[in-house]
Coordinates of C-alpha atoms in Angstrom, one line a residue:
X1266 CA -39.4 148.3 34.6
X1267 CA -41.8 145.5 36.0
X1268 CA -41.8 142.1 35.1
X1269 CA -45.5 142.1 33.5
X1270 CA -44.5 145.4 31.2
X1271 CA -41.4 143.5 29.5
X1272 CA -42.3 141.7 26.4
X1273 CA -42.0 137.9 26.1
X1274 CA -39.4 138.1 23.7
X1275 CA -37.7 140.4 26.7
X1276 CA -38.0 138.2 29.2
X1277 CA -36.9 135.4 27.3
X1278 CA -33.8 136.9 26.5
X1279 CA -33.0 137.9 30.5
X1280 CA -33.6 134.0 31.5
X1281 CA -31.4 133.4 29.0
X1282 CA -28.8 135.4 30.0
X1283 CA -29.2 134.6 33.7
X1284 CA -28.4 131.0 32.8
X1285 CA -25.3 131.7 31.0
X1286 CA -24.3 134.0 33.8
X1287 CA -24.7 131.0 36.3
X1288 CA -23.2 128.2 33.7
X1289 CA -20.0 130.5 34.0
X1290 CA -20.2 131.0 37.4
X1291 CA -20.0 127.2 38.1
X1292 CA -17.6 126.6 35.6
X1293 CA -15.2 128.9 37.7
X1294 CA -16.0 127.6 40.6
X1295 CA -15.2 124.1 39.4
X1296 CA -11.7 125.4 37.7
X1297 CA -10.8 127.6 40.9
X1298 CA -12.0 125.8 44.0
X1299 CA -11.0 122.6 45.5
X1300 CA -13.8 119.7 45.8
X1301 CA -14.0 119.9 49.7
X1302 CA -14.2 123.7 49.6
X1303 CA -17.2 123.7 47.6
X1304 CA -18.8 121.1 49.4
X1305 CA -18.5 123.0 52.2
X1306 CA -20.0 126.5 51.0
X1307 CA -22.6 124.4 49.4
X1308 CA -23.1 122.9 53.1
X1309 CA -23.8 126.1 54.7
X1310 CA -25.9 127.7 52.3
X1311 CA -28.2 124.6 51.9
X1312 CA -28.2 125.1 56.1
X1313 CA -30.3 128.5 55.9
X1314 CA -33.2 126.8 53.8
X1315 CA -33.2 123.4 55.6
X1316 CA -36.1 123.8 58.8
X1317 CA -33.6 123.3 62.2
X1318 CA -34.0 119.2 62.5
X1319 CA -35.0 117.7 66.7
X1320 CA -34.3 114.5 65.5
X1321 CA -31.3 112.2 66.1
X1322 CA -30.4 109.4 63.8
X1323 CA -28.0 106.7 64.9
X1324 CA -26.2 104.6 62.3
X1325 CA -26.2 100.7 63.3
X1326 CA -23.9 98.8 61.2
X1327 CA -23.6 95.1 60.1
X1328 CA -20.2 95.0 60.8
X1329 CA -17.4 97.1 62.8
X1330 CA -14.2 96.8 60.4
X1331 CA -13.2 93.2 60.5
X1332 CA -15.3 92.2 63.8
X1333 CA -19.2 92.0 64.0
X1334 CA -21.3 94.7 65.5
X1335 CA -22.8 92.9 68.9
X1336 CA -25.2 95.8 68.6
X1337 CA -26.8 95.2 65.4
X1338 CA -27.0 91.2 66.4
X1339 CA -28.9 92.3 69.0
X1340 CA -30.7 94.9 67.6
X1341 CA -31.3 92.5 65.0
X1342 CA -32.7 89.3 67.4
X1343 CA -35.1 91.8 69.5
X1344 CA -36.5 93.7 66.8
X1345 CA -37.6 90.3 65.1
X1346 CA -39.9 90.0 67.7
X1347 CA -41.9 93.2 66.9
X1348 CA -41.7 93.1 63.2
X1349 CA -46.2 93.9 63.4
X1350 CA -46.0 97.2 61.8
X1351 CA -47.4 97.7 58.4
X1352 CA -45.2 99.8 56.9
X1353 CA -43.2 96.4 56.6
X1354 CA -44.1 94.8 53.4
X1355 CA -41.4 92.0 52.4
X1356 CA -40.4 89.6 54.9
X1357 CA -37.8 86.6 54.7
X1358 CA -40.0 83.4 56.2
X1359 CA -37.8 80.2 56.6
X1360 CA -38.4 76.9 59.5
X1361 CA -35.1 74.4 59.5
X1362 CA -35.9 70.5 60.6
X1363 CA -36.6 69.6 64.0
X1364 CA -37.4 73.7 64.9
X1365 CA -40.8 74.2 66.4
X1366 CA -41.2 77.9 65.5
X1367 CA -40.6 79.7 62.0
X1368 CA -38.3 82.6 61.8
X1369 CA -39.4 85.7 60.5
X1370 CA -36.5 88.2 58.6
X1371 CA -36.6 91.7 57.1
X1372 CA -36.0 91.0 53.4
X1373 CA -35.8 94.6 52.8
X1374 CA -36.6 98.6 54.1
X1375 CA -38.6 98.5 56.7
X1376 CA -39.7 101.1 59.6
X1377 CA -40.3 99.7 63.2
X1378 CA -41.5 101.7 66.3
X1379 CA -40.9 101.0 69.8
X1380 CA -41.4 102.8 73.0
X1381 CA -39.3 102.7 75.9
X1382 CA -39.6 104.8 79.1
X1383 CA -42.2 106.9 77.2
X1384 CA -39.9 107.7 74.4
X1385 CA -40.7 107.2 71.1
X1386 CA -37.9 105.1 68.6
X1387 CA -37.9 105.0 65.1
X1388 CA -36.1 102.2 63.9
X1389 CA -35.4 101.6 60.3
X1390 CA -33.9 98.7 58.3
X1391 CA -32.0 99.1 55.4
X1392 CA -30.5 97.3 52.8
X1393 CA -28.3 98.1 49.8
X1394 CA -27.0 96.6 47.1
X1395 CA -23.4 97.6 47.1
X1396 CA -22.3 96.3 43.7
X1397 CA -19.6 99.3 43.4
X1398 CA -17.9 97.3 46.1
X1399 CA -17.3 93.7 44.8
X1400 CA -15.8 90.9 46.4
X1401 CA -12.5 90.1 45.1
X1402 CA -10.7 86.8 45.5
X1403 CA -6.9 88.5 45.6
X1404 CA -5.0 85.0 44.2
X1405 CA -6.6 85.7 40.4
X1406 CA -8.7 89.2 40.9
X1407 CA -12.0 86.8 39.9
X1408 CA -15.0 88.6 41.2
X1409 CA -16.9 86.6 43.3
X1410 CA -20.0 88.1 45.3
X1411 CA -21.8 91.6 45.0
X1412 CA -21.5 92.6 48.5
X1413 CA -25.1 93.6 50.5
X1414 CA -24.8 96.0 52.6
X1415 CA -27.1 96.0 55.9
X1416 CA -27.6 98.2 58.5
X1417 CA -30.1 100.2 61.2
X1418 CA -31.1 103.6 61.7
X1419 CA -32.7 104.4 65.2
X1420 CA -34.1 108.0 65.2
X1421 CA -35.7 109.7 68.6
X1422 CA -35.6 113.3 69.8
X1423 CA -32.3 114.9 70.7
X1424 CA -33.0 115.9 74.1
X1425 CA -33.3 111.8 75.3
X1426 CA -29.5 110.8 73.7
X1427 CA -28.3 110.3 76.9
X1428 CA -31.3 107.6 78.0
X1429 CA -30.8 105.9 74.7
X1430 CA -27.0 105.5 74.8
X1431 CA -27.0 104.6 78.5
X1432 CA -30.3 102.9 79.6
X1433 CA -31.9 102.3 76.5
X1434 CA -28.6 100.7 74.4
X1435 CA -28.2 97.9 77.4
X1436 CA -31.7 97.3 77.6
X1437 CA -31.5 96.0 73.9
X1438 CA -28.2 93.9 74.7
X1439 CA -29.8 92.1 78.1
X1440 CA -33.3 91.4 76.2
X1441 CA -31.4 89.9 73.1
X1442 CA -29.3 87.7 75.4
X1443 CA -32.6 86.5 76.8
X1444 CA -34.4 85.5 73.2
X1445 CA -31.2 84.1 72.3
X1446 CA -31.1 81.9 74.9
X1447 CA -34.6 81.0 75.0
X1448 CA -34.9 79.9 71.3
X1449 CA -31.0 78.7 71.2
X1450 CA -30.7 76.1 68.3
X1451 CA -27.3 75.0 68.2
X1452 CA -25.5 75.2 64.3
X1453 CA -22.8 73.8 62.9
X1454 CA -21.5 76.1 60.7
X1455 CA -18.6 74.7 57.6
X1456 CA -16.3 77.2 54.9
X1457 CA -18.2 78.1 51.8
X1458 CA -17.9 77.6 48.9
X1459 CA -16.2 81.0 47.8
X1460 CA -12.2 81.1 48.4
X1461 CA -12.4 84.4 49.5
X1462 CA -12.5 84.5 53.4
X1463 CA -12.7 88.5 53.2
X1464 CA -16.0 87.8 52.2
X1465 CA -18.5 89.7 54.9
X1466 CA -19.8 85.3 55.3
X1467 CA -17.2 82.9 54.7
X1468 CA -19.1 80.3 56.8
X1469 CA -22.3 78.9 55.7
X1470 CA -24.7 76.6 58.0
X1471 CA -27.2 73.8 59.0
X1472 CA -28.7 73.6 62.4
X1473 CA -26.8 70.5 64.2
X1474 CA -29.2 67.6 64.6
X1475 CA -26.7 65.2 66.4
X1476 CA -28.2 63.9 69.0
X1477 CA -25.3 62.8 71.3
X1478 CA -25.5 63.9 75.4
X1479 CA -23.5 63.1 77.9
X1480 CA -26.3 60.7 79.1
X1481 CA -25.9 58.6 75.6
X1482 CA -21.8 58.7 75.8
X1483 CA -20.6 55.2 76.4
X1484 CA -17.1 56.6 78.3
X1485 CA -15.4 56.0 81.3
X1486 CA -17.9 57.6 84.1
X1487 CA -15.3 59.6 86.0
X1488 CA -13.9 60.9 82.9
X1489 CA -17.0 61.9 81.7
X1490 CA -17.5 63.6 85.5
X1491 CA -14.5 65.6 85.0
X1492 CA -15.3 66.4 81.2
X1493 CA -18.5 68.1 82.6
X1494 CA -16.9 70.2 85.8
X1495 CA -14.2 71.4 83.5
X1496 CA -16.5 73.1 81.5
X1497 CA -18.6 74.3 84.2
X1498 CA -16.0 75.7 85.6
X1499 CA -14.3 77.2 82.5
X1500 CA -17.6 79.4 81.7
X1501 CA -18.3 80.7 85.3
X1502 CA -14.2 82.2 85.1
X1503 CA -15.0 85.3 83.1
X1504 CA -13.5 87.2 85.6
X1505 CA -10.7 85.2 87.0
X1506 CA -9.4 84.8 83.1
X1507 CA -9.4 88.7 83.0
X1508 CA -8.0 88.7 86.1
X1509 CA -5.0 86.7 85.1
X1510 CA -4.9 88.4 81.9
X1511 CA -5.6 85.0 79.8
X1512 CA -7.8 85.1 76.9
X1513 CA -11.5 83.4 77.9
X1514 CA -11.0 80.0 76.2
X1515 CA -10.4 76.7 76.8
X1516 CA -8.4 74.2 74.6
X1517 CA -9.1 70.3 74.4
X1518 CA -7.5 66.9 72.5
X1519 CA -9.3 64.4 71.7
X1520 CA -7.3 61.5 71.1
X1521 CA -7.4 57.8 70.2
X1522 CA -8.6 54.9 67.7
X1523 CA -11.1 55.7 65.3
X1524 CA -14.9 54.7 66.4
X1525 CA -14.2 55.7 70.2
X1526 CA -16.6 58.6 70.5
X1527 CA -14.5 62.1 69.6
X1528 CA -17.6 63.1 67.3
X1529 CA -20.0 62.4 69.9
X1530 CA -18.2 64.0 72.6
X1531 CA -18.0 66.9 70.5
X1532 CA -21.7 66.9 70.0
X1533 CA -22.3 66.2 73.0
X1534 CA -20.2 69.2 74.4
X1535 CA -22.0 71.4 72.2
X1536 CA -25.1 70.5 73.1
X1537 CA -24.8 70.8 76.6
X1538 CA -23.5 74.3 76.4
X1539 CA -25.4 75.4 73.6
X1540 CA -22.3 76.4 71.6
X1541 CA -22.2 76.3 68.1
X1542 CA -19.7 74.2 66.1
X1543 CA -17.2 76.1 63.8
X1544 CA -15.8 72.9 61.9
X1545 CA -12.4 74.1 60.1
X1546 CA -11.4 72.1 57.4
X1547 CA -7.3 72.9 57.1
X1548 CA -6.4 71.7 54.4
X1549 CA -9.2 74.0 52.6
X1550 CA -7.2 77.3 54.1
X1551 CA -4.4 78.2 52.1
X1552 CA -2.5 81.4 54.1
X1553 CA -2.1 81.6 57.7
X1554 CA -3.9 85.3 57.5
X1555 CA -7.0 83.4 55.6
X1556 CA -7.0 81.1 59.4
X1557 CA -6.8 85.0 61.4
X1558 CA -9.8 85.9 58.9
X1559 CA -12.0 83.0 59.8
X1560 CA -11.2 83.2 63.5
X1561 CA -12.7 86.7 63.3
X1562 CA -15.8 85.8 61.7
X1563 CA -17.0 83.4 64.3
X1564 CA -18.8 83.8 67.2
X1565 CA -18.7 84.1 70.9
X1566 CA -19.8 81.0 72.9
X1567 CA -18.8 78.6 70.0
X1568 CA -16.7 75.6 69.6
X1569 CA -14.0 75.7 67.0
X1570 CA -13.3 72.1 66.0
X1571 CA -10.1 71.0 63.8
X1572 CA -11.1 67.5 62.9
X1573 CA -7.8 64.8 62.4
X1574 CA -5.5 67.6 62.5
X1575 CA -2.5 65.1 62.0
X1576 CA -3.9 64.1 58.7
X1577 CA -5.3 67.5 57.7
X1578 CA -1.9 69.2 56.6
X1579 CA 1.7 68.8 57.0
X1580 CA 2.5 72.0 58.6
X1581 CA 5.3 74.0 57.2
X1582 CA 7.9 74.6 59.8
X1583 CA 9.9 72.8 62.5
X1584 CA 8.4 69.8 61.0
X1585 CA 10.3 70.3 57.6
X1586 CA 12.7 71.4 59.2
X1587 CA 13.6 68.3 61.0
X1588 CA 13.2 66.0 58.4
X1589 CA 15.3 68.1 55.4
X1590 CA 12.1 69.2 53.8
X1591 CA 12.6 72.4 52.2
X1592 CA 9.0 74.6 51.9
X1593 CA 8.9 74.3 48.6
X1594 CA 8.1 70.7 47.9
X1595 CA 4.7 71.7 49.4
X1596 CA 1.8 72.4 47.2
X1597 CA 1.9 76.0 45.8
X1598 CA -1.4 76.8 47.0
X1599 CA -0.3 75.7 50.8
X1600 CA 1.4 78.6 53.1
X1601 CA -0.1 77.7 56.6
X1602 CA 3.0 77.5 59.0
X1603 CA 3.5 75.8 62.5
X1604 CA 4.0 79.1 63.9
X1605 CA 0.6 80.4 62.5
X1606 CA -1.3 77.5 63.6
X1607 CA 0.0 78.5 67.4
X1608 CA -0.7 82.5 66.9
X1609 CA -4.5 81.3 66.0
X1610 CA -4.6 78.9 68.8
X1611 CA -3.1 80.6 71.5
X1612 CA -1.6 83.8 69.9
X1613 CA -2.7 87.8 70.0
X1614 CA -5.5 87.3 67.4
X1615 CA -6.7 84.2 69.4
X1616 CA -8.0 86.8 72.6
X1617 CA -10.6 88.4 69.6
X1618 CA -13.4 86.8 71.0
X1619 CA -15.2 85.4 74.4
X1620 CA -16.0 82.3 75.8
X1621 CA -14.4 80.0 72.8
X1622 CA -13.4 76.4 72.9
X1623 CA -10.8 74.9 70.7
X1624 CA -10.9 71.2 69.8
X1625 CA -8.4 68.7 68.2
X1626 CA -8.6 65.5 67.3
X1627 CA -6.3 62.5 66.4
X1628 CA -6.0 59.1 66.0
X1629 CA -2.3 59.1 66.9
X1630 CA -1.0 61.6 69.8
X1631 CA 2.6 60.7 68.8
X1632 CA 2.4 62.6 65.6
X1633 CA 1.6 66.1 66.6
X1634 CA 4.6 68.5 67.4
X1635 CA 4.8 68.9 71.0
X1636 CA 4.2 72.6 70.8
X1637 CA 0.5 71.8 69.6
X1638 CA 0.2 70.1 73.1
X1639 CA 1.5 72.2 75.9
X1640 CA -1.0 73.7 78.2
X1641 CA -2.3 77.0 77.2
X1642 CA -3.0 75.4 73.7
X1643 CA -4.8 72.0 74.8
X1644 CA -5.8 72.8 78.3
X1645 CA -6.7 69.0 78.7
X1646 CA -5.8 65.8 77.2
X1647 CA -8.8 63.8 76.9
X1648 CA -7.7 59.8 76.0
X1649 CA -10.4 57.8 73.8
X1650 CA -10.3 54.3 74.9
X1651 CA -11.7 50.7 73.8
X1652 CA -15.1 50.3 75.5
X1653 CA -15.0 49.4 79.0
X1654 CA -17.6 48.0 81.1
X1655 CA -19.1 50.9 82.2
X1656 CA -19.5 52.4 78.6
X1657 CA -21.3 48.6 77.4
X1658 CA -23.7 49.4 80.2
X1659 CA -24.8 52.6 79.0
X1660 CA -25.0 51.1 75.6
X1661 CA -27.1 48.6 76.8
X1662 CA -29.7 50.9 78.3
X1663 CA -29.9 53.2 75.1
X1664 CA -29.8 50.9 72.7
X1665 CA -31.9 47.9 74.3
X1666 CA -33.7 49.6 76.5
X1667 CA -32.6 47.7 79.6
X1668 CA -31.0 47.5 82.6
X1669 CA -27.4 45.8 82.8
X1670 CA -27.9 42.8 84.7
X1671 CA -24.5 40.8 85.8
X1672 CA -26.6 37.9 87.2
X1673 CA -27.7 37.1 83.2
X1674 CA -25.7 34.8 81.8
X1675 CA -25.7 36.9 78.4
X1676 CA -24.7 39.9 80.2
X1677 CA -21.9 37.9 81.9
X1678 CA -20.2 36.6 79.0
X1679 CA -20.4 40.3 77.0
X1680 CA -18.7 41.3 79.7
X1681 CA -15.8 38.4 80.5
X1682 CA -15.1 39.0 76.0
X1683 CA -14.9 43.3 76.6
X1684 CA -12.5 42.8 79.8
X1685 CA -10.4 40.9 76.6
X1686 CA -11.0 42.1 73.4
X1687 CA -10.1 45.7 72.0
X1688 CA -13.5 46.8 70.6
X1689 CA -14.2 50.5 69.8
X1690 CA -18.1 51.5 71.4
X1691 CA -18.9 52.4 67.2
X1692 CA -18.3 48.3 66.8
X1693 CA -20.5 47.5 70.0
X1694 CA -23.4 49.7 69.1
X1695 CA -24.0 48.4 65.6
X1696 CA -24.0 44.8 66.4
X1697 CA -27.0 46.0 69.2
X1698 CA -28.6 47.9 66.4
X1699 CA -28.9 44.4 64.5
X1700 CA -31.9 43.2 66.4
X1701 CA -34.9 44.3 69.0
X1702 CA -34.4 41.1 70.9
X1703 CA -32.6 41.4 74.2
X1704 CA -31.2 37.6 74.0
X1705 CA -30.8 37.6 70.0
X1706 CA -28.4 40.9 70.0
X1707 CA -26.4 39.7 73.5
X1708 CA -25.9 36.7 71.7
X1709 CA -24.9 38.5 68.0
X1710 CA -22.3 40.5 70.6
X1711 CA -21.0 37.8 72.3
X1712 CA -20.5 35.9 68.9
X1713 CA -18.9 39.1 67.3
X1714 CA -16.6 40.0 70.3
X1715 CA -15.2 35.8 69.9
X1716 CA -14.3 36.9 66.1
X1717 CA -12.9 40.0 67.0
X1718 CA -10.9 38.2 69.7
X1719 CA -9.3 35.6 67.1
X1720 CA -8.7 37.5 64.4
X1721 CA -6.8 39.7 67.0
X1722 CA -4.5 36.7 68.3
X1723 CA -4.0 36.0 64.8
X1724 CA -2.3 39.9 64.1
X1725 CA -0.5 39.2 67.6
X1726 CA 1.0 36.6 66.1
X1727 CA 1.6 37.9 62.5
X1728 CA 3.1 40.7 64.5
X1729 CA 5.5 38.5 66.6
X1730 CA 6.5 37.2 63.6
X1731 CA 7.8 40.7 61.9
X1732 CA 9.8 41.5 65.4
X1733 CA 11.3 38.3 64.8
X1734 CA 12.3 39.1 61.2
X1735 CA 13.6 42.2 62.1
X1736 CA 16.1 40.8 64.9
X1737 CA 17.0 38.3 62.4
X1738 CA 18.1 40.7 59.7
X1739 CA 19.9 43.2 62.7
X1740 CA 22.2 40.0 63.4
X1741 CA 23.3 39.5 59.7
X1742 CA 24.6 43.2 59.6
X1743 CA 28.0 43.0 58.4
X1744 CA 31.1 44.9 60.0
X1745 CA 30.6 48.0 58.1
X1746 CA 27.1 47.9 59.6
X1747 CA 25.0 47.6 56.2
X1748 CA 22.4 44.8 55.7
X1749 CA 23.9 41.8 53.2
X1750 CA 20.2 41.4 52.6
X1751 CA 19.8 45.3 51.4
X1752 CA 16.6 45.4 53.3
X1753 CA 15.4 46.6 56.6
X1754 CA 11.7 46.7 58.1
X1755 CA 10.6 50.3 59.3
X1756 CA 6.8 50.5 60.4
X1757 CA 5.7 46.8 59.0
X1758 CA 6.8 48.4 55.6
X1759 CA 9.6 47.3 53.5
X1760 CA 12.3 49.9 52.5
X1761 CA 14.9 49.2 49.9
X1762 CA 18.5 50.7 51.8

């Protein structure tokens, strides 16, 4: 019987029946046949009605497990700089102080097409909102952040994989490297606010406006010499650190009295290199796995600074150990060990990156545990010191916009008081930044450097004094070798024995 002789009560009544026959169907196939099995007959017969596909599509991820995706970065910085085609419609548009160009963003979906060697490439943006996939802080399972997931698709024709892969691929690295270098802007990047560092940005940042060089560094001139060739040499040695098998990095201390010039030199460093500034506040880190997390979300050719790193933390370990601390008098919420502080500096996880510098500073040397220090951790001890003559005279020229001139009596007698007095460069420059007169802020100088020079005679003495009190109460130790006066003096402090 044909279809247009059966009745539409007929007809009805065969639909129905074929649905019910292929409800049941599926419902076996549900009840007998594992997931991946179906999936896979589903696969193939969806293959015979699908038209055979030229096209290759290569997935570009954000990120490559815990590490980021150096293709996408760069896929990302070149890409930026043909974002003309109007299937684009949202862009993000943002300018930061002090940068002469703004930056333009995809803000979301986008298609791009570029051409190389004839061949036509399709790239595509995409971004999801992946709030299946929270953010979880693991010490009290708060969520946090709706993770975004971002990635590129680059489609071309089959038959030119190998050209993209081989030719095409590197042609994206080298012209990324070469936008990134021309429009460099330094940043100086701090922990956010979230405690989770599994977060996909645990680092948040503000393009670093310090304006220190080694031109305005009022240091020691040789030091300053050597500073300079060290870290010329340390980034042409890619290939004699793989040669040696060393990680490519390069450790430093800064140390010495507060007001001496660490910050600068650090800006300095930066700025000269063009490196940006990872500054890693310890004490804010509470596990040494959080410190291996945060190491792997920085960047190549940065600076990792730990500011005052004897004051930051008391480190859990040899330390305690020494003194008859046990672990847990520390803070609950602190777990960072000695020994993880090394494996971050100088350990297995320290060798996941390229071309990183590692910075400490400290008022006091004495107080770090020697194992901080050895070479191979801080390549190069780098002393601080009171001002010296040579660092007046560069302060002189950026500040008062002169030459130094020894045969001026002004100059003379700044000069005669620094060759006596223990003055930090901080102290000098802000008695120059008191007036615009040449004579009026040598003579403000000279007058503050005579203060400074009393008031220090006057702790020299006050100082004498103490040593003196302490050898007098040694010498009225009794023969059982305890003080009659039940006190002793221990680092100008009084302790009750």
């Amino acid at each position: 019987m044909n279809l247009s002789e059966m009745s539409p009560a007929s007809l009805f009544t065969a639909c129905v029946s074929m649905s019910a026959s292929i409800m049941l169907f599926q419902t076996m196939l549900n009840r007998v046949l594992p997931h991946e099995v179906k999936n896979y007959i589903f696969a193939r017969i969806s293959s015979y009605f699908t038209p055979f596909s030229s096209t290759i599509t290569l997935i570009i991820e954000e990120r490559d497990g815990m590490a980021s995706n150096e293709v996408y970065n760069a896929a990302e910085i070149y890409l930026y700089n043909k974002i003309i085609d109007p299937d684009i419609q949202y862009f993000k548009v943002s300018k930061c102080s002090k940068e002469p160009n703004i930056r333009v963003k995809f803000a979301k979906c986008g298609k791009i097409v570029d051409f190389f060697r004839g061949i036509e490439l399709i790239w595509r943006f995409v971004s999801e909102d992946s709030k299946n996939i929270p953010d979880i802080d693991s010490d009290n399972n708060n969520i946090l952040v709706s993770r975004e997931k971002h990635y590129f698709e680059l489609s071309f024709h089959k038959k030119y994989k190998n050209e993209i892969l081989n030719f095409y691929i590197p042609f994206l690295l080298k012209e990324a490297k070469i936008i990134r270098d021309e429009k460099k802007v330094v940043k100086l990047y701090t922990l956010a606010c979230s405690s989770s560092y599994s977060s996909i940005f645990p680092w948040d940042f503000i393009n670093l406006e310090h304006p220190s060089t080694f031109d305005t560094l009022a240091m020691d001139l040789e030091l300053k010499k050597a500073i300079i060739e060290d870290l010329d040499r340390f980034l042409k040695r890619k290939d004699f650190y793989k040669k040696v098998g060393k990680a490519w990095k390069r450790g430093y201390l800064l140390y010495g009295p507060p007001g001496t010039g660490k910050s600068s030199l650090i800006a300095a460093m930066a700025n000269y290199l063009k490196f940006d500034i990872y500054d890693l506040e310890l004490s804010s880190v509470k596990r040494d796995s959080d410190l291996r997390r945060l190491l792997l979300r920085t960047t190549n050719r940065s600076i990792l600074v730990v500011e005052d790193i004897d004051c930051s933390i008391e480190l859990i370990d040899r330390r305690t150990a020494n003194h008859g601390i046990h672990p847990h008098f520390f803070p609950r919420d602190q777990k960072i060990t000695l020994a993880g502080l090394l494996n971050f500096i100088d350990g297995l996880w320290s060798s996941c990156g390229d071309e990183r510098i590692i910075i400490f500073t400290t008022n006091n040397k004495d107080k770090l545990d020697p194992a901080l220090l050895r070479p191979g951790r801080m390549d190069m001890h780098i002393h601080m010191s009171y001002l010296t003559i040579q660092g007046f005279k560069v302060l002189a020229e950026n500040y008062l916009q002169v030459q130094y001139d020894y045969s001026n009596q002004r100059f003379k007698e700044v000069q005669d008081l620094i060759e006596e007095v223990q003055v930090t460069p901080a102290e000098v420059a802000e008695e120059l930044m008191k007036s615009d007169d040449v004579e009026v802020s040598l003579g403000r100088l000279a007058r503050f450097l005579k203060r400074k020079m009393i008031k220090n005679d006057e702790k020299g003495i006050e100082i004498q004094k103490r040593k003196k009190m302490k050898s007098c109460d040694h010498s009225t130790m009794n023969s059982n070798g305890k003080l009659t006066e039940g006190e002793l003096w221990s680092n100008d402090k009084v302790v009750h024995a």
